[in-house]
mmCIF file of C-alpha atoms and ligand atoms in Angstrom:
data_model
loop_
_atom_site.group_PDB
_atom_site.id
_atom_site.type_symbol
_atom_site.label_atom_id
_atom_site.label_comp_id
_atom_site.label_asym_id
_atom_site.label_seq_id
_atom_site.Cartn_x
_atom_site.Cartn_y
_atom_site.Cartn_z
ATOM 1 C CA MET A 22 -49.904 71.698 166.812
ATOM 2 C CA LEU A 23 -50.083 68.412 164.966
ATOM 3 C CA ARG A 24 -53.580 66.954 164.994
ATOM 4 C CA TYR A 25 -55.113 64.002 163.233
ATOM 5 C CA PHE A 26 -58.228 61.930 163.152
ATOM 6 C CA THR A 27 -59.796 59.225 161.075
ATOM 7 C CA ALA A 28 -63.210 58.194 159.766
ATOM 8 C CA GLY A 29 -64.639 55.206 157.963
ATOM 9 C CA GLU A 30 -66.220 51.838 158.561
ATOM 10 C CA SER A 31 -64.436 48.535 157.986
ATOM 11 C CA HIS A 32 -66.792 47.529 155.146
ATOM 12 C CA GLY A 33 -67.811 51.030 154.094
ATOM 13 C CA GLU A 34 -66.709 52.710 150.895
ATOM 14 C CA ALA A 35 -63.428 54.104 152.215
ATOM 15 C CA LEU A 36 -61.364 55.143 155.193
ATOM 16 C CA VAL A 37 -60.246 58.746 155.446
ATOM 17 C CA ALA A 38 -57.640 60.433 157.612
ATOM 18 C CA PHE A 39 -56.870 64.088 158.292
ATOM 19 C CA LEU A 40 -53.561 65.489 159.435
ATOM 20 C CA SER A 41 -53.074 69.159 160.142
ATOM 21 C CA GLY A 42 -50.126 71.097 161.485
ATOM 22 C CA VAL A 43 -47.403 69.711 159.208
ATOM 23 C CA PRO A 44 -45.083 72.580 158.184
ATOM 24 C CA ALA A 45 -45.010 73.567 154.499
ATOM 25 C CA GLY A 46 -42.256 72.287 152.253
ATOM 26 C CA LEU A 47 -42.004 68.663 153.403
ATOM 27 C CA LYS A 48 -41.471 66.321 150.470
ATOM 28 C CA VAL A 49 -44.205 63.677 150.578
ATOM 29 C CA GLU A 50 -44.313 60.866 148.048
ATOM 30 C CA GLN A 51 -47.233 58.528 147.568
ATOM 31 C CA ALA A 52 -44.817 55.598 147.656
ATOM 32 C CA ALA A 53 -43.831 56.361 151.269
ATOM 33 C CA LEU A 54 -47.449 56.004 152.371
ATOM 34 C CA ASP A 55 -48.097 52.914 150.293
ATOM 35 C CA ARG A 56 -44.993 51.163 151.580
ATOM 36 C CA GLU A 57 -46.201 51.544 155.190
ATOM 37 C CA LEU A 58 -49.701 50.414 154.240
ATOM 38 C CA TRP A 59 -48.257 47.358 152.533
ATOM 39 C CA ARG A 60 -46.223 46.537 155.652
ATOM 40 C CA ARG A 61 -49.347 46.734 157.826
ATOM 41 C CA GLN A 62 -51.130 44.286 155.559
ATOM 42 C CA GLN A 63 -48.394 41.656 155.835
ATOM 43 C CA GLY A 64 -47.524 39.149 158.496
ATOM 44 C CA TYR A 65 -48.133 35.467 158.903
ATOM 45 C CA GLY A 66 -51.542 34.761 160.379
ATOM 46 C CA ARG A 67 -53.677 37.369 158.618
ATOM 47 C CA GLY A 68 -57.106 36.261 157.441
ATOM 48 C CA GLY A 69 -58.991 36.307 154.147
ATOM 49 C CA ARG A 70 -59.683 40.027 154.172
ATOM 50 C CA MET A 71 -56.070 40.896 153.414
ATOM 51 C CA LYS A 72 -56.332 38.942 150.153
ATOM 52 C CA ILE A 73 -59.069 41.377 149.100
ATOM 53 C CA GLU A 74 -57.516 44.687 150.122
ATOM 54 C CA ARG A 75 -54.569 46.427 148.399
ATOM 55 C CA ASP A 76 -54.284 49.499 150.567
ATOM 56 C CA ALA A 77 -53.140 52.686 148.875
ATOM 57 C CA ALA A 78 -53.551 56.169 150.290
ATOM 58 C CA HIS A 79 -54.923 58.623 147.792
ATOM 59 C CA ILE A 80 -53.822 62.090 148.917
ATOM 60 C CA LEU A 81 -56.697 64.521 148.473
ATOM 61 C CA SER A 82 -55.321 67.743 149.910
ATOM 62 C CA GLY A 83 -52.436 69.505 151.603
ATOM 63 C CA VAL A 84 -49.744 68.279 149.207
ATOM 64 C CA ARG A 85 -49.041 69.993 145.881
ATOM 65 C CA GLN A 86 -46.199 69.360 143.450
ATOM 66 C CA GLY A 87 -44.855 66.785 145.886
ATOM 67 C CA LEU A 88 -44.574 69.156 148.860
ATOM 68 C CA THR A 89 -46.799 69.878 151.854
ATOM 69 C CA ILE A 90 -48.312 73.360 151.689
ATOM 70 C CA GLY A 91 -49.150 73.858 155.365
ATOM 71 C CA SER A 92 -52.858 73.255 154.906
ATOM 72 C CA PRO A 93 -54.614 70.145 156.237
ATOM 73 C CA ILE A 94 -53.651 66.898 154.576
ATOM 74 C CA SER A 95 -56.419 64.425 153.865
ATOM 75 C CA VAL A 96 -56.081 60.926 152.491
ATOM 76 C CA ARG A 97 -58.576 58.364 151.290
ATOM 77 C CA LEU A 98 -58.141 54.594 151.366
ATOM 78 C CA GLU A 99 -60.550 52.606 149.310
ATOM 79 C CA ASN A 100 -62.112 49.509 150.878
ATOM 80 C CA ARG A 101 -62.142 46.989 148.063
ATOM 81 C CA ASP A 102 -64.502 44.827 150.093
ATOM 82 C CA TRP A 103 -67.122 47.572 149.830
ATOM 83 C CA LYS A 104 -68.378 46.132 146.563
ATOM 84 C CA ASN A 105 -69.541 43.086 148.569
ATOM 85 C CA TRP A 106 -71.208 45.247 151.219
ATOM 86 C CA GLN A 107 -72.981 48.022 149.304
ATOM 87 C CA ASP A 108 -76.395 46.509 149.886
ATOM 88 C CA ALA A 109 -75.726 45.513 153.491
ATOM 89 C CA LEU A 110 -74.306 48.879 154.576
ATOM 90 C CA PRO A 111 -75.826 51.573 152.338
ATOM 91 C CA VAL A 112 -75.602 55.221 153.330
ATOM 92 C CA ALA A 113 -79.236 55.672 152.308
ATOM 93 C CA GLU A 114 -82.047 53.666 153.890
ATOM 94 C CA GLY A 115 -81.671 50.709 151.526
ATOM 95 C CA ASN A 116 -83.361 47.380 151.998
ATOM 96 C CA PRO A 117 -83.411 46.298 155.683
ATOM 97 C CA ALA A 118 -83.732 42.641 154.597
ATOM 98 C CA LEU A 119 -80.159 42.833 153.238
ATOM 99 C CA HIS A 120 -78.709 44.100 156.503
ATOM 100 C CA LYS A 121 -76.097 41.718 157.987
ATOM 101 C CA ARG A 122 -76.719 41.494 161.712
ATOM 102 C CA VAL A 123 -74.063 40.505 164.216
ATOM 103 C CA ALA A 124 -76.456 38.365 166.200
ATOM 104 C CA SER A 125 -74.372 37.690 169.304
ATOM 105 C CA PRO A 126 -71.555 39.760 170.821
ATOM 106 C CA ARG A 127 -67.985 38.408 170.857
ATOM 107 C CA PRO A 128 -66.369 38.382 174.307
ATOM 108 C CA GLY A 129 -63.354 40.694 174.196
ATOM 109 C CA HIS A 130 -64.643 42.712 171.258
ATOM 110 C CA ALA A 131 -66.438 46.064 171.525
ATOM 111 C CA ASP A 132 -69.693 44.395 170.402
ATOM 112 C CA LEU A 133 -71.673 44.324 173.642
ATOM 113 C CA ALA A 134 -70.333 47.494 175.269
ATOM 114 C CA GLY A 135 -70.822 49.383 171.999
ATOM 115 C CA ALA A 136 -74.352 48.092 171.390
ATOM 116 C CA LEU A 137 -75.375 49.067 174.936
ATOM 117 C CA LYS A 138 -73.743 52.468 174.633
ATOM 118 C CA TYR A 139 -75.242 53.451 171.265
ATOM 119 C CA ASN A 140 -78.534 51.621 171.831
ATOM 120 C CA PHE A 141 -78.123 49.399 168.752
ATOM 121 C CA PRO A 142 -80.231 46.212 168.739
ATOM 122 C CA GLU A 143 -77.190 44.239 167.499
ATOM 123 C CA ALA A 144 -73.486 44.878 166.900
ATOM 124 C CA ARG A 145 -73.027 45.474 163.159
ATOM 125 C CA TYR A 146 -72.246 49.189 163.424
ATOM 126 C CA VAL A 147 -70.049 48.592 166.473
ATOM 127 C CA LEU A 148 -67.899 46.057 164.630
ATOM 128 C CA GLU A 149 -67.670 48.355 161.628
ATOM 129 C CA ARG A 150 -65.948 51.159 163.485
ATOM 130 C CA ALA A 151 -64.215 49.261 166.283
ATOM 131 C CA SER A 152 -62.453 47.036 163.730
ATOM 132 C CA ALA A 153 -58.682 47.233 163.444
ATOM 133 C CA ARG A 154 -59.164 48.149 159.814
ATOM 134 C CA GLU A 155 -59.284 51.734 161.093
ATOM 135 C CA SER A 156 -55.589 51.484 161.912
ATOM 136 C CA ALA A 157 -54.821 51.571 158.163
ATOM 137 C CA ALA A 158 -55.901 55.231 158.127
ATOM 138 C CA ARG A 159 -53.537 55.996 161.002
ATOM 139 C CA VAL A 160 -50.699 54.256 159.201
ATOM 140 C CA ALA A 161 -51.287 56.493 156.168
ATOM 141 C CA VAL A 162 -50.866 59.731 158.137
ATOM 142 C CA GLY A 163 -48.243 58.123 160.351
ATOM 143 C CA ALA A 164 -46.158 57.639 157.194
ATOM 144 C CA ILE A 165 -46.143 61.428 156.751
ATOM 145 C CA ALA A 166 -45.042 61.856 160.365
ATOM 146 C CA LYS A 167 -42.213 59.420 159.666
ATOM 147 C CA VAL A 168 -41.077 61.412 156.629
ATOM 148 C CA PHE A 169 -41.141 64.562 158.774
ATOM 149 C CA LEU A 170 -39.073 62.920 161.547
ATOM 150 C CA ARG A 171 -36.585 61.577 158.994
ATOM 151 C CA GLU A 172 -35.688 65.207 158.180
ATOM 152 C CA MET A 173 -34.375 65.414 161.761
ATOM 153 C CA GLY A 174 -32.605 62.075 161.523
ATOM 154 C CA ILE A 175 -35.249 60.231 163.552
ATOM 155 C CA ASP A 176 -36.343 56.745 162.444
ATOM 156 C CA VAL A 177 -39.156 54.659 163.909
ATOM 157 C CA PHE A 178 -39.334 50.893 163.385
ATOM 158 C CA SER A 179 -40.908 47.945 165.149
ATOM 159 C CA HIS A 180 -40.251 44.280 165.675
ATOM 160 C CA VAL A 181 -42.128 41.404 167.232
ATOM 161 C CA ILE A 182 -40.832 40.021 170.495
ATOM 162 C CA ALA A 183 -43.569 37.530 171.327
ATOM 163 C CA VAL A 184 -46.345 35.565 169.669
ATOM 164 C CA GLY A 185 -48.293 33.625 172.260
ATOM 165 C CA MET A 186 -45.778 31.890 174.520
ATOM 166 C CA ILE A 187 -42.878 32.123 172.039
ATOM 167 C CA SER A 188 -40.688 35.103 172.832
ATOM 168 C CA VAL A 189 -37.321 36.712 172.179
ATOM 169 C CA GLU A 190 -35.631 37.229 175.525
ATOM 170 C CA LYS A 191 -32.637 39.407 174.680
ATOM 171 C CA GLU A 192 -32.756 43.115 173.833
ATOM 172 C CA VAL A 193 -32.573 43.409 170.048
ATOM 173 C CA PRO A 194 -30.112 46.077 168.846
ATOM 174 C CA TRP A 195 -31.324 48.886 166.608
ATOM 175 C CA GLN A 196 -29.389 47.713 163.535
ATOM 176 C CA GLU A 197 -31.204 44.366 163.567
ATOM 177 C CA ILE A 198 -34.586 46.043 163.939
ATOM 178 C CA ALA A 199 -33.854 48.520 161.146
ATOM 179 C CA ALA A 200 -32.681 45.663 158.886
ATOM 180 C CA LEU A 201 -36.116 44.026 159.137
ATOM 181 C CA TYR A 202 -37.550 46.956 157.184
ATOM 182 C CA ASP A 203 -35.751 45.876 154.013
ATOM 183 C CA ARG A 204 -36.857 42.265 154.080
ATOM 184 C CA PRO A 205 -39.015 41.419 151.060
ATOM 185 C CA GLU A 206 -41.345 39.381 153.258
ATOM 186 C CA ILE A 207 -42.451 40.463 156.724
ATOM 187 C CA LEU A 208 -43.395 37.001 158.023
ATOM 188 C CA LEU A 209 -43.496 37.782 161.769
ATOM 189 C CA ASN A 210 -41.169 40.785 161.708
ATOM 190 C CA CYS A 211 -39.008 39.083 164.285
ATOM 191 C CA ALA A 212 -35.248 39.664 164.385
ATOM 192 C CA ASP A 213 -34.511 36.126 165.630
ATOM 193 C CA PRO A 214 -34.994 33.709 162.692
ATOM 194 C CA GLU A 215 -35.239 30.626 164.906
ATOM 195 C CA ARG A 216 -37.876 32.179 167.153
ATOM 196 C CA GLU A 217 -39.698 33.449 164.087
ATOM 197 C CA GLN A 218 -40.081 29.919 162.760
ATOM 198 C CA GLN A 219 -41.344 28.789 166.166
ATOM 199 C CA MET A 220 -43.873 31.646 166.132
ATOM 200 C CA LYS A 221 -45.046 30.548 162.693
ATOM 201 C CA ALA A 222 -45.460 26.970 163.926
ATOM 202 C CA GLU A 223 -47.384 28.258 166.939
ATOM 203 C CA ILE A 224 -49.793 30.122 164.657
ATOM 204 C CA ASP A 225 -50.301 26.995 162.541
ATOM 205 C CA LYS A 226 -51.037 25.015 165.675
ATOM 206 C CA ILE A 227 -53.536 27.567 166.960
ATOM 207 C CA LEU A 228 -55.167 27.817 163.550
ATOM 208 C CA ARG A 229 -55.922 24.090 163.710
ATOM 209 C CA THR A 230 -57.544 24.421 167.126
ATOM 210 C CA GLY A 231 -59.736 27.392 166.165
ATOM 211 C CA ASP A 232 -58.271 29.525 168.935
ATOM 212 C CA SER A 233 -56.443 32.874 168.716
ATOM 213 C CA LEU A 234 -53.137 34.365 169.853
ATOM 214 C CA GLY A 235 -51.805 37.607 171.226
ATOM 215 C CA GLY A 236 -48.250 38.805 171.555
ATOM 216 C CA ILE A 237 -45.864 41.677 172.130
ATOM 217 C CA PHE A 238 -44.352 44.175 169.691
ATOM 218 C CA GLU A 239 -41.722 46.786 170.392
ATOM 219 C CA VAL A 240 -41.432 50.136 168.651
ATOM 220 C CA VAL A 241 -38.025 51.783 168.698
ATOM 221 C CA ALA A 242 -37.373 55.418 167.799
ATOM 222 C CA HIS A 243 -33.742 56.092 166.955
ATOM 223 C CA GLY A 244 -32.119 59.513 166.819
ATOM 224 C CA VAL A 245 -34.558 61.332 169.105
ATOM 225 C CA PRO A 246 -32.878 64.341 170.728
ATOM 226 C CA PRO A 247 -33.140 64.881 174.464
ATOM 227 C CA GLY A 248 -35.898 67.316 175.351
ATOM 228 C CA LEU A 249 -39.121 66.143 173.648
ATOM 229 C CA GLY A 250 -42.077 66.171 176.042
ATOM 230 C CA THR A 251 -42.004 67.758 179.475
ATOM 231 C CA TYR A 252 -42.585 66.976 183.130
ATOM 232 C CA ALA A 253 -44.100 70.454 183.505
ATOM 233 C CA GLN A 254 -47.681 69.308 182.967
ATOM 234 C CA TRP A 255 -49.144 65.803 183.307
ATOM 235 C CA ASP A 256 -50.633 65.684 179.840
ATOM 236 C CA GLU A 257 -47.446 66.860 178.146
ATOM 237 C CA ARG A 258 -45.283 64.008 179.410
ATOM 238 C CA LEU A 259 -43.867 62.059 176.472
ATOM 239 C CA ASP A 260 -44.332 58.663 178.148
ATOM 240 C CA ALA A 261 -47.981 59.471 178.890
ATOM 241 C CA LEU A 262 -48.572 60.586 175.299
ATOM 242 C CA LEU A 263 -46.897 57.474 173.883
ATOM 243 C CA ALA A 264 -48.776 55.172 176.233
ATOM 244 C CA ALA A 265 -52.114 56.664 175.196
ATOM 245 C CA ALA A 266 -51.182 56.569 171.519
ATOM 246 C CA VAL A 267 -50.151 52.906 171.567
ATOM 247 C CA MET A 268 -52.906 51.819 173.965
ATOM 248 C CA SER A 269 -55.461 53.342 171.582
ATOM 249 C CA LEU A 270 -54.691 50.666 169.005
ATOM 250 C CA GLN A 271 -57.202 47.861 168.750
ATOM 251 C CA ALA A 272 -56.413 44.843 170.980
ATOM 252 C CA VAL A 273 -53.558 46.512 172.891
ATOM 253 C CA LYS A 274 -54.128 45.887 176.601
ATOM 254 C CA ALA A 275 -50.848 47.080 178.121
ATOM 255 C CA VAL A 276 -48.011 49.414 177.186
ATOM 256 C CA GLU A 277 -44.499 49.361 178.567
ATOM 257 C CA ILE A 278 -41.745 51.962 178.251
ATOM 258 C CA GLY A 279 -38.243 50.494 178.350
ATOM 259 C CA SER A 280 -38.049 47.670 180.874
ATOM 260 C CA GLY A 281 -40.843 49.188 182.965
ATOM 261 C CA ILE A 282 -42.542 45.910 183.906
ATOM 262 C CA ALA A 283 -39.392 44.112 185.074
ATOM 263 C CA SER A 284 -38.161 47.254 186.823
ATOM 264 C CA ALA A 285 -41.117 47.211 189.211
ATOM 265 C CA THR A 286 -39.734 44.053 190.796
ATOM 266 C CA SER A 287 -36.022 44.940 190.538
ATOM 267 C CA LEU A 288 -33.715 47.005 192.705
ATOM 268 C CA GLY A 289 -33.040 50.628 191.885
ATOM 269 C CA SER A 290 -29.337 49.913 191.660
ATOM 270 C CA SER A 291 -29.880 47.528 188.761
ATOM 271 C CA VAL A 292 -32.655 49.501 187.015
ATOM 272 C CA HIS A 293 -31.437 53.062 186.661
ATOM 273 C CA ASP A 294 -29.134 53.864 183.764
ATOM 274 C CA GLU A 295 -25.955 55.253 185.300
ATOM 275 C CA ILE A 296 -24.530 58.403 183.759
ATOM 276 C CA GLY A 297 -21.041 58.992 182.412
ATOM 277 C CA TYR A 298 -19.291 61.538 180.202
ATOM 278 C CA GLY A 299 -17.191 60.656 177.181
ATOM 279 C CA GLU A 300 -16.677 61.392 173.514
ATOM 280 C CA PRO A 301 -19.154 63.731 171.768
ATOM 281 C CA ALA A 302 -21.992 61.577 170.369
ATOM 282 C CA ASP A 303 -25.054 62.507 168.312
ATOM 283 C CA PHE A 304 -26.403 65.140 170.686
ATOM 284 C CA THR A 305 -24.222 65.320 173.799
ATOM 285 C CA SER A 306 -21.209 63.692 175.455
ATOM 286 C CA PHE A 307 -23.261 62.182 178.272
ATOM 287 C CA THR A 308 -23.347 58.384 178.219
ATOM 288 C CA ARG A 309 -25.454 55.665 179.839
ATOM 289 C CA THR A 310 -24.601 52.160 180.969
ATOM 290 C CA HIS A 311 -27.878 50.793 179.553
ATOM 291 C CA ASN A 312 -31.319 52.009 178.580
ATOM 292 C CA ASN A 313 -33.834 50.527 180.997
ATOM 293 C CA ALA A 314 -35.668 53.855 180.987
ATOM 294 C CA GLY A 315 -36.544 53.319 177.315
ATOM 295 C CA GLY A 316 -35.228 56.774 176.412
ATOM 296 C CA ILE A 317 -37.577 58.731 178.670
ATOM 297 C CA GLU A 318 -36.969 60.115 182.157
ATOM 298 C CA GLY A 319 -39.450 62.405 183.883
ATOM 299 C CA GLY A 320 -41.656 62.462 180.799
ATOM 300 C CA VAL A 321 -38.799 63.920 178.723
ATOM 301 C CA SER A 322 -36.764 62.167 176.029
ATOM 302 C CA ASN A 323 -33.186 61.785 177.286
ATOM 303 C CA GLY A 324 -31.394 61.174 173.977
ATOM 304 C CA GLU A 325 -31.337 57.381 174.208
ATOM 305 C CA GLU A 326 -33.437 55.178 171.927
ATOM 306 C CA ILE A 327 -37.118 55.341 172.787
ATOM 307 C CA ARG A 328 -38.487 51.844 173.315
ATOM 308 C CA VAL A 329 -42.237 51.262 173.669
ATOM 309 C CA ARG A 330 -43.812 47.826 173.898
ATOM 310 C CA GLY A 331 -47.433 46.993 173.193
ATOM 311 C CA TYR A 332 -49.062 43.884 174.644
ATOM 312 C CA LEU A 333 -51.831 42.500 172.455
ATOM 313 C CA LYS A 334 -54.608 40.328 173.764
ATOM 314 C CA PRO A 335 -55.527 37.345 171.578
ATOM 315 C CA ILE A 336 -57.910 38.315 168.775
ATOM 316 C CA SER A 337 -61.478 38.286 170.053
ATOM 317 C CA THR A 338 -63.003 36.702 166.954
ATOM 318 C CA LEU A 339 -62.460 32.966 167.462
ATOM 319 C CA ARG A 340 -63.195 30.344 164.836
ATOM 320 C CA ARG A 341 -64.248 28.156 167.728
ATOM 321 C CA PRO A 342 -66.428 30.866 169.286
ATOM 322 C CA LEU A 343 -66.854 31.499 172.987
ATOM 323 C CA GLN A 344 -70.093 31.524 174.908
ATOM 324 C CA SER A 345 -72.379 34.487 174.360
ATOM 325 C CA VAL A 346 -76.044 35.476 174.266
ATOM 326 C CA ASP A 347 -78.301 36.121 171.277
ATOM 327 C CA PHE A 348 -79.125 39.840 171.073
ATOM 328 C CA SER A 349 -82.776 39.089 170.171
ATOM 329 C CA THR A 350 -83.757 35.996 172.134
ATOM 330 C CA ARG A 351 -81.290 36.429 175.064
ATOM 331 C CA GLU A 352 -80.743 32.678 174.794
ATOM 332 C CA PRO A 353 -77.224 31.292 175.235
ATOM 333 C CA VAL A 354 -75.457 30.868 171.873
ATOM 334 C CA ARG A 355 -71.940 30.840 170.522
ATOM 335 C CA ALA A 356 -70.466 34.272 169.638
ATOM 336 C CA ALA A 357 -70.785 35.468 166.049
ATOM 337 C CA TYR A 358 -68.076 34.501 163.551
ATOM 338 C CA GLU A 359 -67.631 35.792 159.984
ATOM 339 C CA ARG A 360 -63.915 35.411 159.347
ATOM 340 C CA SER A 361 -60.849 36.654 161.156
ATOM 341 C CA ASP A 362 -57.105 36.908 161.421
ATOM 342 C CA VAL A 363 -55.297 34.472 163.730
ATOM 343 C CA CYS A 364 -52.336 36.690 164.567
ATOM 344 C CA VAL A 365 -51.883 40.418 163.938
ATOM 345 C CA VAL A 366 -48.851 41.201 166.100
ATOM 346 C CA PRO A 367 -46.586 42.345 163.190
ATOM 347 C CA ALA A 368 -49.410 44.482 161.757
ATOM 348 C CA ALA A 369 -50.129 46.015 165.146
ATOM 349 C CA GLY A 370 -46.420 46.833 165.430
ATOM 350 C CA VAL A 371 -46.552 48.722 162.141
ATOM 351 C CA ALA A 372 -49.664 50.600 163.290
ATOM 352 C CA ALA A 373 -47.865 51.403 166.562
ATOM 353 C CA GLU A 374 -44.901 52.788 164.603
ATOM 354 C CA ALA A 375 -47.392 55.219 163.067
ATOM 355 C CA MET A 376 -48.741 56.198 166.485
ATOM 356 C CA VAL A 377 -45.263 56.667 167.935
ATOM 357 C CA ALA A 378 -44.192 58.682 164.882
ATOM 358 C CA LEU A 379 -47.280 60.911 165.102
ATOM 359 C CA THR A 380 -46.641 61.465 168.817
ATOM 360 C CA LEU A 381 -42.961 62.299 168.348
ATOM 361 C CA ALA A 382 -43.760 64.542 165.380
ATOM 362 C CA ARG A 383 -46.316 66.378 167.510
ATOM 363 C CA CYS A 384 -43.777 66.887 170.312
ATOM 364 C CA ALA A 385 -41.107 67.972 167.821
ATOM 365 C CA ILE A 386 -43.449 70.523 166.259
ATOM 366 C CA ASP A 387 -44.433 71.745 169.734
ATOM 367 C CA LYS A 388 -40.763 72.211 170.592
ATOM 368 C CA PHE A 389 -39.305 73.538 167.367
ATOM 369 C CA GLY A 390 -42.354 75.231 165.858
ATOM 370 C CA GLY A 391 -42.132 76.645 162.369
ATOM 371 C CA ASP A 392 -44.598 77.028 159.527
ATOM 372 C CA SER A 393 -42.149 75.877 156.892
ATOM 373 C CA MET A 394 -39.647 73.048 157.001
ATOM 374 C CA GLY A 395 -36.819 75.571 156.603
ATOM 375 C CA GLU A 396 -37.925 77.329 159.768
ATOM 376 C CA THR A 397 -38.536 74.097 161.701
ATOM 377 C CA LEU A 398 -35.175 72.606 160.749
ATOM 378 C CA ARG A 399 -33.347 75.875 161.479
ATOM 379 C CA ASN A 400 -34.815 75.817 164.986
ATOM 380 C CA PHE A 401 -33.963 72.139 165.332
ATOM 381 C CA ARG A 402 -30.354 72.693 164.302
ATOM 382 C CA GLY A 403 -30.053 75.671 166.627
ATOM 383 C CA TYR A 404 -31.240 73.483 169.491
ATOM 384 C CA CYS A 405 -28.764 70.726 168.562
ATOM 385 C CA GLN A 406 -25.983 73.327 168.662
ATOM 386 C CA GLN A 407 -27.210 74.426 172.095
ATOM 387 C CA LEU A 408 -26.941 70.802 173.264
ATOM 388 C CA LYS A 409 -23.390 70.560 171.894
ATOM 389 C CA ASP A 410 -22.427 73.800 173.645
ATOM 390 C CA TYR A 411 -23.896 72.657 176.956
HETATM 391 C C1 EPS B 25 -61.241 42.762 161.973
HETATM 392 C C2 EPS B 25 -61.749 41.689 161.255
HETATM 393 C C3 EPS B 25 -61.210 41.317 159.925
HETATM 394 C C4 EPS B 25 -59.799 41.801 159.822
HETATM 395 C C5 EPS B 25 -59.839 43.285 160.088
HETATM 396 C C6 EPS B 25 -60.092 43.516 161.531
HETATM 397 O O1 EPS B 25 -61.901 41.940 158.878
HETATM 398 P P1 EPS B 25 -63.142 41.241 158.154
HETATM 399 O O2 EPS B 25 -64.216 41.247 159.212
HETATM 400 O O3 EPS B 25 -63.477 42.122 156.989
HETATM 401 O O4 EPS B 25 -62.686 39.887 157.752
HETATM 402 O O5 EPS B 25 -59.201 41.509 158.599
HETATM 403 O O6 EPS B 25 -58.651 43.902 159.743
HETATM 404 C C7 EPS B 25 -58.655 44.595 158.586
HETATM 405 C C8 EPS B 25 -59.641 44.631 157.719
HETATM 406 C C9 EPS B 25 -57.424 45.334 158.396
HETATM 407 O O7 EPS B 25 -57.304 46.045 157.392
HETATM 408 O O8 EPS B 25 -56.549 45.211 159.265
HETATM 409 C C10 EPS B 25 -61.858 43.163 163.224
HETATM 410 O O9 EPS B 25 -62.984 42.734 163.514
HETATM 411 O O10 EPS B 25 -61.259 43.965 163.988
#
């Protein structure tokens, strides 16, 4: 079973991530991890922190001579900002006078709920772990999941479909989404150049007002065979696993599979993807009129593209802060502000690619098993033959 978890504070020395359950013999190159980390750092609307960080995942274990060896993989990402925080966030007791308090909780952030839960007098430690910086560690191990999926011909990419009120209305075909990956600059990772410029202008406008913006990204997985996930048990349904994985990303407040939201107010006759039979395609000869199901029916992948959308609330750190209360005096004050991004929708999309890839890799390993890539791929190919013979 594929398992992973992360550790690290936003301004601590480093982030670390662990990934276990990857079969032996998968070729893993540092560059594949760094490319994904670079993508997550891009996007118009990021704040000052991204000028400091140059994320690179240093692989500590589980990979030797360029190949996975079946033992747990661990990676370390240095926080360059740590040098500015060593005295404020020491591991040892340090000097309490140098501690940087977060004096008033930001509405929308974990600050207040976290301080109440852990009985902290203010929100510094809450911010440190709740921060979206943590998603960099997921992207590092997600890059390994992507390399694993690639061996089966599965690719996972994302694109931005809305920033604030500016949105792309039409369904964007896979080729256009995949082409975004090769662009030298991510900008807003939007496949519609005109809309992308409008999104950029919207961010500039919001930046001037001191407010913040949310948006919508879509992750698309291409080449997924039918049969990942199962309806047999509630917590093994692929849509449930993907929803949890994407919802777990910082600032995501809703997740949609396919055209799930619109389908709730549409007729069944226009929603469901009618079935036909034609020429042999990648996995089977069954065809669909469209893909409103987003590639999943009954919690099982059906061979169509998997489409998962994440809806991001506007960033909760506002330069023109909202009303809050001072942790010490309980007097009304404005919420704390250090610095922040204005828009992170493209970055969140990249982090969601990692979560989708990790989820699909987990389901693929559950289905095909194998302790070495040779064994896993043999099982995979045998299953593909079974689908062809069906
Ligand atoms: C974040 C606040 C900002 C963001 C950060 C998430 O960091 P800082 O407080 O250091 O300016 O830049 O995102 C990242 C560091 C990152 O790598 O994505 C927050 O409070 O969630």
